[in-house]
């Protein structure tokens, strides 16, 4: 009995809240909406008031039949709530948005047709008088684009030549070191056999280092050869400047210059490997292209401003908000409030249905 009393009291309180929410939705629908959306809101409000009254009566009388009837009425109101919220969102955000777009398009067509013939012709004549300048600018832009492409191709060839010259320099020095041993008449077989083991190891190490440089450069220059990286280039340069092997080459001006130009070599190799020279802007042609584009944009905006001024002189504002349908303006104002109470109604109906079901299960058959 105590449990029945608690569930019955809770059901009565929620039923009263349900009825109050129904009355609120009823008046909101009547105040802010029209036609089908208004009818759905009024029906939802009435259904919620009726469900609330049945729920309150069922809780007071402890009647299982009234509790079951309240559950059915609540489920019907719940379905109407979802339908009502969907209609509100669609009308405010879709239907009224399309109506506003239609009015703006219609207003624009009407105001363009209302332009005085002489003013329209003056604007068109002014625009046509600029075509010759625009064509000249287009020709200048094409010439500068060709110049920019030539600068980019020139940068590509400069990178390839620079890399090739540095690798050829390494190969030349390595070949000189090898020839200094293999073609030196003073280093015949008899002399070599008479050298100490340390001297023989030194000559062998020098030949191996020179051969490594020559072979790697040769692989790079083959038709399907393996491209050389900056790290490999630094390694080959380090071989030729190793004081323990090529003490005579360490201070050579070419190798010293190559060491100091490693950042330039790295940049050239990176550009060549990425092969995106069209993204680089060498020379001054790109500055003139950008200036031409700015001039064309400014002239187009100036012409558009003149047309807008002419339209404004005819009372041709493009704001169609004042002409928007009255129901769209009202629905926009009541949209957030109605959505809030719609969600509250859903929550109340779920709670009300739950309490009625719990009460109905606790009522005994004898009590009926």
CSV table of C-alpha atoms in Angstrom, one decimal:
chain,number,residue,atom,x,y,z
A,1,UNK,CA,0.0,0.0,0.0
A,2,UNK,CA,2.8,2.4,0.8
A,3,UNK,CA,4.4,1.7,-2.6
A,4,UNK,CA,1.1,2.3,-4.4
A,5,UNK,CA,0.6,5.6,-2.5
A,6,UNK,CA,4.1,6.8,-3.5
A,7,UNK,CA,3.7,5.8,-7.2
A,8,UNK,CA,0.2,7.3,-7.3
A,9,UNK,CA,1.4,10.6,-5.8
A,10,UNK,CA,4.3,10.7,-8.2
A,11,UNK,CA,2.0,10.0,-11.1
A,12,UNK,CA,-0.4,12.8,-10.1
A,13,UNK,CA,2.5,15.3,-9.9
A,14,UNK,CA,3.9,14.4,-13.3
A,15,UNK,CA,0.4,14.3,-14.8
A,16,UNK,CA,-0.1,17.9,-13.6
A,17,UNK,CA,3.2,18.9,-15.1
A,18,UNK,CA,2.2,17.2,-18.3
A,19,UNK,CA,-1.0,19.1,-18.5
A,20,UNK,CA,0.8,22.4,-17.8
A,21,UNK,CA,3.3,21.7,-20.6
A,22,UNK,CA,0.4,20.8,-22.9
A,23,UNK,CA,-1.3,24.1,-22.2
A,24,UNK,CA,2.0,25.9,-22.9
A,25,UNK,CA,2.6,24.2,-26.2
A,26,UNK,CA,-1.1,24.9,-27.1
A,27,UNK,CA,-0.7,28.6,-26.7
A,28,UNK,CA,2.8,28.7,-28.3
A,29,UNK,CA,1.4,27.0,-31.4
A,30,UNK,CA,-1.5,29.4,-31.5
A,31,UNK,CA,0.8,32.4,-31.1
A,32,UNK,CA,3.8,31.6,-33.4
A,33,UNK,CA,2.7,29.0,-36.1
A,34,UNK,CA,0.3,28.6,-38.9
A,35,UNK,CA,-1.6,26.0,-40.8
A,36,UNK,CA,-0.4,22.4,-40.4
A,37,UNK,CA,2.3,23.1,-37.8
A,38,UNK,CA,-0.2,25.1,-35.7
A,39,UNK,CA,-2.8,22.3,-36.0
A,40,UNK,CA,-0.3,19.7,-34.9
A,41,UNK,CA,0.8,21.9,-31.9
A,42,UNK,CA,-2.8,22.4,-30.8
A,43,UNK,CA,-3.6,18.7,-31.1
A,44,UNK,CA,-0.5,17.9,-29.2
A,45,UNK,CA,-1.4,20.4,-26.4
A,46,UNK,CA,-4.9,19.1,-26.2
A,47,UNK,CA,-3.7,15.5,-26.1
A,48,UNK,CA,-1.2,16.2,-23.3
A,49,UNK,CA,-3.9,18.0,-21.3
A,50,UNK,CA,-6.2,15.1,-21.7
A,51,UNK,CA,-3.5,12.6,-20.8
A,52,UNK,CA,-2.5,14.6,-17.8
A,53,UNK,CA,-6.2,14.7,-16.6
A,54,UNK,CA,-6.6,10.9,-17.0
A,55,UNK,CA,-3.2,10.3,-15.3
A,56,UNK,CA,-4.2,12.5,-12.3
A,57,UNK,CA,-7.6,10.8,-12.1
A,58,UNK,CA,-6.0,7.4,-12.3
A,59,UNK,CA,-3.6,8.2,-9.5
A,60,UNK,CA,-6.3,9.6,-7.3
A,61,UNK,CA,-8.7,6.6,-7.9
A,62,UNK,CA,-5.9,4.0,-7.9
A,63,UNK,CA,-7.6,2.6,-11.1
A,64,UNK,CA,-5.7,0.2,-13.3
A,65,UNK,CA,-7.9,0.9,-16.3
A,66,UNK,CA,-7.3,4.7,-16.0
A,67,UNK,CA,-3.6,4.0,-15.7
A,68,UNK,CA,-3.6,1.9,-18.9
A,69,UNK,CA,-5.6,4.6,-20.7
A,70,UNK,CA,-3.1,7.2,-19.5
A,71,UNK,CA,-0.3,5.2,-20.9
A,72,UNK,CA,-2.0,5.0,-24.3
A,73,UNK,CA,-2.8,8.7,-24.3
A,74,UNK,CA,0.8,9.5,-23.4
A,75,UNK,CA,2.2,7.3,-26.2
A,76,UNK,CA,0.0,9.1,-28.7
A,77,UNK,CA,1.2,12.5,-27.3
A,78,UNK,CA,4.8,11.3,-27.5
A,79,UNK,CA,4.4,10.5,-31.2
A,80,UNK,CA,2.8,13.9,-31.8
A,81,UNK,CA,5.7,15.6,-30.0
A,82,UNK,CA,8.3,14.1,-32.3
A,83,UNK,CA,6.2,15.0,-35.3
A,84,UNK,CA,5.7,18.6,-34.0
A,85,UNK,CA,9.4,19.2,-33.3
A,86,UNK,CA,10.3,17.9,-36.8
A,87,UNK,CA,7.7,20.3,-38.4
A,88,UNK,CA,9.0,23.3,-36.4
A,89,UNK,CA,12.6,22.7,-37.4
A,90,UNK,CA,11.7,22.1,-41.1
A,91,UNK,CA,9.5,25.2,-41.4
A,92,UNK,CA,11.9,27.6,-39.7
A,93,UNK,CA,15.2,26.3,-41.3
A,94,UNK,CA,14.1,25.0,-44.6
A,95,UNK,CA,10.7,26.4,-45.8
A,96,UNK,CA,11.4,29.9,-44.5
A,97,UNK,CA,15.0,29.8,-45.8
A,98,UNK,CA,13.7,28.9,-49.3
A,99,UNK,CA,11.1,31.6,-49.1
A,100,UNK,CA,13.7,34.2,-48.2
A,101,UNK,CA,15.9,33.1,-51.0
A,102,UNK,CA,13.0,33.3,-53.4
A,103,UNK,CA,12.1,36.8,-52.3
A,104,UNK,CA,15.8,38.0,-52.6
A,105,UNK,CA,16.0,36.5,-56.2
A,106,UNK,CA,12.7,38.1,-57.1
A,107,UNK,CA,13.7,41.5,-55.7
A,108,UNK,CA,17.0,41.4,-57.5
A,109,UNK,CA,15.3,40.6,-60.9
A,110,UNK,CA,12.7,43.3,-60.3
A,111,UNK,CA,15.3,46.0,-59.4
A,112,UNK,CA,17.6,45.1,-62.3
A,113,UNK,CA,14.7,45.6,-64.7
A,114,UNK,CA,13.9,49.0,-63.1
A,115,UNK,CA,17.3,50.4,-63.9
A,116,UNK,CA,17.0,53.4,-66.2
A,117,UNK,CA,18.1,52.6,-69.7
A,118,UNK,CA,20.6,55.5,-70.0
A,119,UNK,CA,22.3,54.6,-66.7
A,120,UNK,CA,22.5,50.9,-67.6
A,121,UNK,CA,24.0,51.8,-71.0
A,122,UNK,CA,26.4,54.1,-69.4
A,123,UNK,CA,27.6,51.4,-67.0
A,124,UNK,CA,27.9,48.9,-69.9
A,125,UNK,CA,29.8,51.5,-72.0
A,126,UNK,CA,32.2,52.2,-69.2
A,127,UNK,CA,32.8,48.5,-68.7
A,128,UNK,CA,33.4,48.0,-72.5
A,129,UNK,CA,35.8,50.9,-72.6
A,130,UNK,CA,37.9,49.0,-70.1
A,131,UNK,CA,38.0,45.8,-72.2
A,132,UNK,CA,40.9,47.1,-74.3
A,133,UNK,CA,42.9,47.8,-71.2
A,134,UNK,CA,41.9,44.4,-69.8
A,135,UNK,CA,43.0,42.6,-73.0
A,136,UNK,CA,46.3,44.5,-72.8
A,137,UNK,CA,46.7,43.4,-69.2
A,138,UNK,CA,45.9,39.8,-70.2
A,139,UNK,CA,48.6,39.9,-72.9
A,140,UNK,CA,51.1,41.3,-70.4
A,141,UNK,CA,50.1,38.6,-67.9
A,142,UNK,CA,50.6,35.9,-70.6
A,143,UNK,CA,54.1,37.3,-71.4
A,144,UNK,CA,55.0,37.4,-67.8
A,145,UNK,CA,53.8,33.9,-67.3
A,146,UNK,CA,56.0,32.7,-70.1
A,147,UNK,CA,58.9,34.6,-68.5
A,148,UNK,CA,58.2,33.0,-65.1
A,149,UNK,CA,58.1,29.5,-66.8
A,150,UNK,CA,61.4,30.3,-68.4
A,151,UNK,CA,62.9,31.3,-65.1
A,152,UNK,CA,61.6,28.1,-63.5
A,153,UNK,CA,63.2,26.1,-66.3
A,154,UNK,CA,66.4,28.0,-65.9
A,155,UNK,CA,66.4,27.2,-62.2
A,156,UNK,CA,65.9,23.5,-63.0
A,157,UNK,CA,68.9,23.5,-65.4
A,158,UNK,CA,71.1,25.5,-63.0
A,159,UNK,CA,70.4,23.0,-60.3
A,160,UNK,CA,71.3,20.1,-62.6
A,161,UNK,CA,74.4,21.8,-63.8
A,162,UNK,CA,75.5,22.8,-60.3
A,163,UNK,CA,75.1,19.2,-59.0
A,164,UNK,CA,76.8,17.7,-62.0
A,165,UNK,CA,79.8,20.2,-61.7
A,166,UNK,CA,80.3,19.3,-58.1
A,167,UNK,CA,80.2,15.6,-58.7
A,168,UNK,CA,82.5,16.0,-61.7
A,169,UNK,CA,84.9,17.9,-59.4
A,170,UNK,CA,84.9,15.0,-56.9
A,171,UNK,CA,85.5,12.5,-59.6
A,172,UNK,CA,88.3,14.6,-61.1
A,173,UNK,CA,90.1,14.7,-57.7
A,174,UNK,CA,89.6,11.0,-57.1
A,175,UNK,CA,90.9,10.2,-60.5
A,176,UNK,CA,94.0,12.4,-60.0
A,177,UNK,CA,94.6,10.6,-56.7
A,178,UNK,CA,94.3,7.2,-58.4
A,179,UNK,CA,96.5,8.2,-61.4
A,180,UNK,CA,99.1,9.5,-59.0
A,181,UNK,CA,99.5,5.9,-57.8
A,182,UNK,CA,98.8,3.7,-60.8
A,183,UNK,CA,100.5,5.9,-63.5
A,184,UNK,CA,103.4,7.0,-61.4
A,185,UNK,CA,106.6,5.7,-63.0
A,186,UNK,CA,108.4,5.9,-59.6
A,187,UNK,CA,106.0,3.3,-58.1
A,188,UNK,CA,107.0,0.2,-60.1
A,189,UNK,CA,106.6,-3.3,-58.8
A,190,UNK,CA,110.2,-3.3,-57.4
A,191,UNK,CA,109.6,-0.1,-55.5
A,192,UNK,CA,106.3,-1.3,-54.2
A,193,UNK,CA,107.6,-4.6,-53.0
A,194,UNK,CA,110.3,-2.8,-51.1
A,195,UNK,CA,107.8,-0.6,-49.2
A,196,UNK,CA,106.9,-1.3,-45.6
A,197,UNK,CA,103.5,-2.8,-44.8
A,198,UNK,CA,102.3,0.5,-43.5
A,199,UNK,CA,103.1,2.3,-46.8
A,200,UNK,CA,101.4,-0.5,-48.7
A,201,UNK,CA,98.3,-0.2,-46.6
A,202,UNK,CA,98.3,3.5,-47.1
A,203,UNK,CA,98.5,3.2,-50.9
A,204,UNK,CA,95.7,0.5,-50.9
A,205,UNK,CA,93.5,2.7,-48.7
A,206,UNK,CA,94.0,5.7,-51.0
A,207,UNK,CA,93.2,3.6,-54.1
A,208,UNK,CA,90.1,2.1,-52.4
A,209,UNK,CA,88.8,5.6,-51.4
A,210,UNK,CA,89.4,7.1,-54.8
A,211,UNK,CA,87.7,4.1,-56.5
A,212,UNK,CA,84.7,4.4,-54.1
A,213,UNK,CA,84.2,8.1,-55.2
A,214,UNK,CA,84.6,7.3,-58.9
A,215,UNK,CA,82.2,4.3,-58.8
A,216,UNK,CA,79.5,6.2,-56.9
A,217,UNK,CA,79.6,9.2,-59.3
A,218,UNK,CA,79.5,6.8,-62.2
A,219,UNK,CA,76.4,5.1,-60.8
A,220,UNK,CA,74.8,8.5,-60.5
A,221,UNK,CA,75.4,9.4,-64.1
A,222,UNK,CA,74.1,6.1,-65.6
A,223,UNK,CA,70.9,6.3,-67.5
A,224,UNK,CA,68.9,4.4,-64.9
A,225,UNK,CA,71.4,5.2,-62.2
A,226,UNK,CA,70.8,5.7,-58.5
A,227,UNK,CA,70.4,9.3,-57.5
A,228,UNK,CA,72.8,10.7,-55.0
A,229,UNK,CA,71.6,12.2,-51.7
A,230,UNK,CA,73.1,15.1,-49.7
A,231,UNK,CA,74.3,12.6,-47.1
A,232,UNK,CA,76.2,10.5,-49.7
A,233,UNK,CA,77.7,13.7,-51.2
A,234,UNK,CA,78.9,14.8,-47.8
A,235,UNK,CA,80.4,11.3,-47.3
A,236,UNK,CA,82.3,11.4,-50.6
A,237,UNK,CA,83.5,14.9,-49.9
A,238,UNK,CA,84.7,13.7,-46.5
A,239,UNK,CA,86.6,10.8,-48.1
A,240,UNK,CA,88.6,13.2,-50.3
A,241,UNK,CA,89.3,15.6,-47.4
A,242,UNK,CA,90.3,12.9,-44.9
A,243,UNK,CA,93.7,14.0,-43.7
A,244,UNK,CA,94.8,10.4,-43.0
A,245,UNK,CA,94.2,9.4,-46.7
A,246,UNK,CA,94.4,12.5,-48.9
A,247,UNK,CA,96.5,14.9,-46.9
A,248,UNK,CA,97.4,16.6,-50.2
A,249,UNK,CA,93.7,17.3,-51.1
A,250,UNK,CA,92.5,18.5,-47.7
A,251,UNK,CA,93.3,22.2,-48.3
A,252,UNK,CA,92.5,22.2,-52.1
A,253,UNK,CA,90.4,25.3,-53.0
A,254,UNK,CA,87.8,23.3,-54.9
A,255,UNK,CA,87.2,21.0,-51.9
A,256,UNK,CA,87.2,23.8,-49.4
A,257,UNK,CA,84.7,25.7,-51.5
A,258,UNK,CA,82.5,22.6,-51.8
A,259,UNK,CA,82.5,22.2,-48.1
A,260,UNK,CA,81.4,25.7,-47.5
A,261,UNK,CA,78.7,25.4,-50.2
A,262,UNK,CA,77.0,22.4,-48.7
A,263,UNK,CA,73.8,24.3,-47.9
A,264,UNK,CA,73.5,25.4,-51.5
A,265,UNK,CA,74.1,21.8,-52.6
A,266,UNK,CA,71.4,20.6,-50.3
A,267,UNK,CA,68.9,23.1,-51.6
A,268,UNK,CA,69.6,22.2,-55.2
A,269,UNK,CA,69.3,18.5,-54.5
A,270,UNK,CA,66.0,19.0,-52.6
A,271,UNK,CA,64.5,21.0,-55.5
A,272,UNK,CA,65.7,18.4,-58.0
A,273,UNK,CA,64.3,15.5,-56.0
A,274,UNK,CA,61.0,17.1,-55.4
A,275,UNK,CA,60.7,18.3,-59.0
A,276,UNK,CA,58.2,21.0,-58.2
A,277,UNK,CA,59.9,23.9,-59.9
A,278,UNK,CA,56.4,25.3,-60.8
A,279,UNK,CA,56.0,26.2,-57.2
A,280,UNK,CA,59.1,28.4,-57.0
A,281,UNK,CA,59.0,32.1,-58.0
A,282,UNK,CA,62.4,33.0,-59.2
A,283,UNK,CA,63.1,36.4,-60.8
A,284,UNK,CA,60.7,39.3,-60.9
A,285,UNK,CA,58.0,38.1,-63.3
A,286,UNK,CA,55.8,36.8,-60.6
A,287,UNK,CA,55.7,40.2,-58.9
A,288,UNK,CA,54.3,41.8,-62.1
A,289,UNK,CA,51.8,38.9,-62.5
A,290,UNK,CA,50.5,39.6,-59.0
A,291,UNK,CA,50.3,43.3,-59.8
A,292,UNK,CA,48.2,42.6,-62.9
A,293,UNK,CA,45.9,40.3,-61.0
A,294,UNK,CA,45.4,43.0,-58.4
A,295,UNK,CA,44.6,45.6,-61.0
A,296,UNK,CA,42.0,43.3,-62.7
A,297,UNK,CA,40.4,42.6,-59.3
A,298,UNK,CA,40.2,46.3,-58.4
A,299,UNK,CA,38.6,47.2,-61.7
A,300,UNK,CA,36.0,44.4,-61.5
A,301,UNK,CA,35.1,45.5,-57.9
A,302,UNK,CA,34.9,49.1,-59.0
A,303,UNK,CA,32.5,48.2,-61.8
A,304,UNK,CA,30.4,46.0,-59.4
A,305,UNK,CA,30.3,49.0,-57.0
A,306,UNK,CA,29.0,51.3,-59.7
A,307,UNK,CA,26.2,48.9,-60.6
A,308,UNK,CA,25.3,48.5,-56.9
A,309,UNK,CA,25.2,52.3,-56.6
A,310,UNK,CA,22.9,52.6,-59.6
A,311,UNK,CA,20.6,50.0,-58.1
A,312,UNK,CA,20.6,51.8,-54.7
A,313,UNK,CA,19.7,55.1,-56.4
A,314,UNK,CA,16.6,53.3,-57.6
A,315,UNK,CA,15.7,52.2,-54.1
A,316,UNK,CA,17.2,48.8,-55.0
A,317,UNK,CA,18.4,47.5,-51.6
A,318,UNK,CA,19.0,43.7,-51.7
A,319,UNK,CA,17.6,43.1,-48.2
A,320,UNK,CA,14.4,41.1,-48.6
A,321,UNK,CA,14.0,40.5,-44.9
A,322,UNK,CA,11.3,43.2,-44.6
A,323,UNK,CA,9.2,41.4,-47.3
A,324,UNK,CA,9.6,38.0,-45.7
A,325,UNK,CA,6.4,36.2,-44.9
A,326,UNK,CA,4.9,37.2,-41.5
A,327,UNK,CA,4.7,33.6,-40.3
A,328,UNK,CA,8.4,33.1,-41.0
A,329,UNK,CA,9.3,36.1,-38.8
A,330,UNK,CA,7.1,34.9,-36.0
A,331,UNK,CA,8.3,31.3,-36.2
A,332,UNK,CA,11.9,32.4,-36.0
A,333,UNK,CA,11.1,34.2,-32.8
A,334,UNK,CA,9.3,31.3,-31.2
A,335,UNK,CA,11.5,28.6,-32.5
A,336,UNK,CA,13.9,28.2,-29.6
A,337,UNK,CA,11.1,28.5,-26.9
A,338,UNK,CA,8.9,25.9,-28.7
A,339,UNK,CA,11.8,23.5,-29.2
A,340,UNK,CA,12.6,23.7,-25.4
A,341,UNK,CA,9.0,23.0,-24.4
A,342,UNK,CA,8.8,20.2,-27.0
A,343,UNK,CA,11.8,18.5,-25.4
A,344,UNK,CA,10.4,19.0,-21.9
A,345,UNK,CA,7.1,17.5,-23.1
A,346,UNK,CA,8.9,14.4,-24.4
A,347,UNK,CA,10.7,14.0,-21.1
A,348,UNK,CA,7.5,14.5,-19.0
A,349,UNK,CA,5.6,12.0,-21.2
A,350,UNK,CA,8.3,9.3,-20.8
A,351,UNK,CA,8.3,9.8,-17.0
A,352,UNK,CA,4.5,9.8,-16.9
A,353,UNK,CA,4.2,6.6,-18.9
A,354,UNK,CA,6.8,5.0,-16.7
A,355,UNK,CA,5.0,5.9,-13.4
A,356,UNK,CA,1.6,4.8,-14.8
A,357,UNK,CA,3.0,1.4,-15.8
A,358,UNK,CA,4.6,1.0,-12.4
A,359,UNK,CA,1.3,2.0,-10.7
A,360,UNK,CA,-0.7,-0.3,-12.9
A,361,UNK,CA,1.5,-3.3,-12.1
A,362,UNK,CA,1.1,-2.6,-8.3
A,363,UNK,CA,-2.6,-2.3,-8.3
A,364,UNK,CA,-4.3,-5.6,-7.4
A,365,UNK,CA,-7.2,-7.1,-9.3
A,366,UNK,CA,-9.3,-7.0,-6.1
A,367,UNK,CA,-8.8,-3.3,-5.8
A,368,UNK,CA,-10.4,-2.8,-9.2
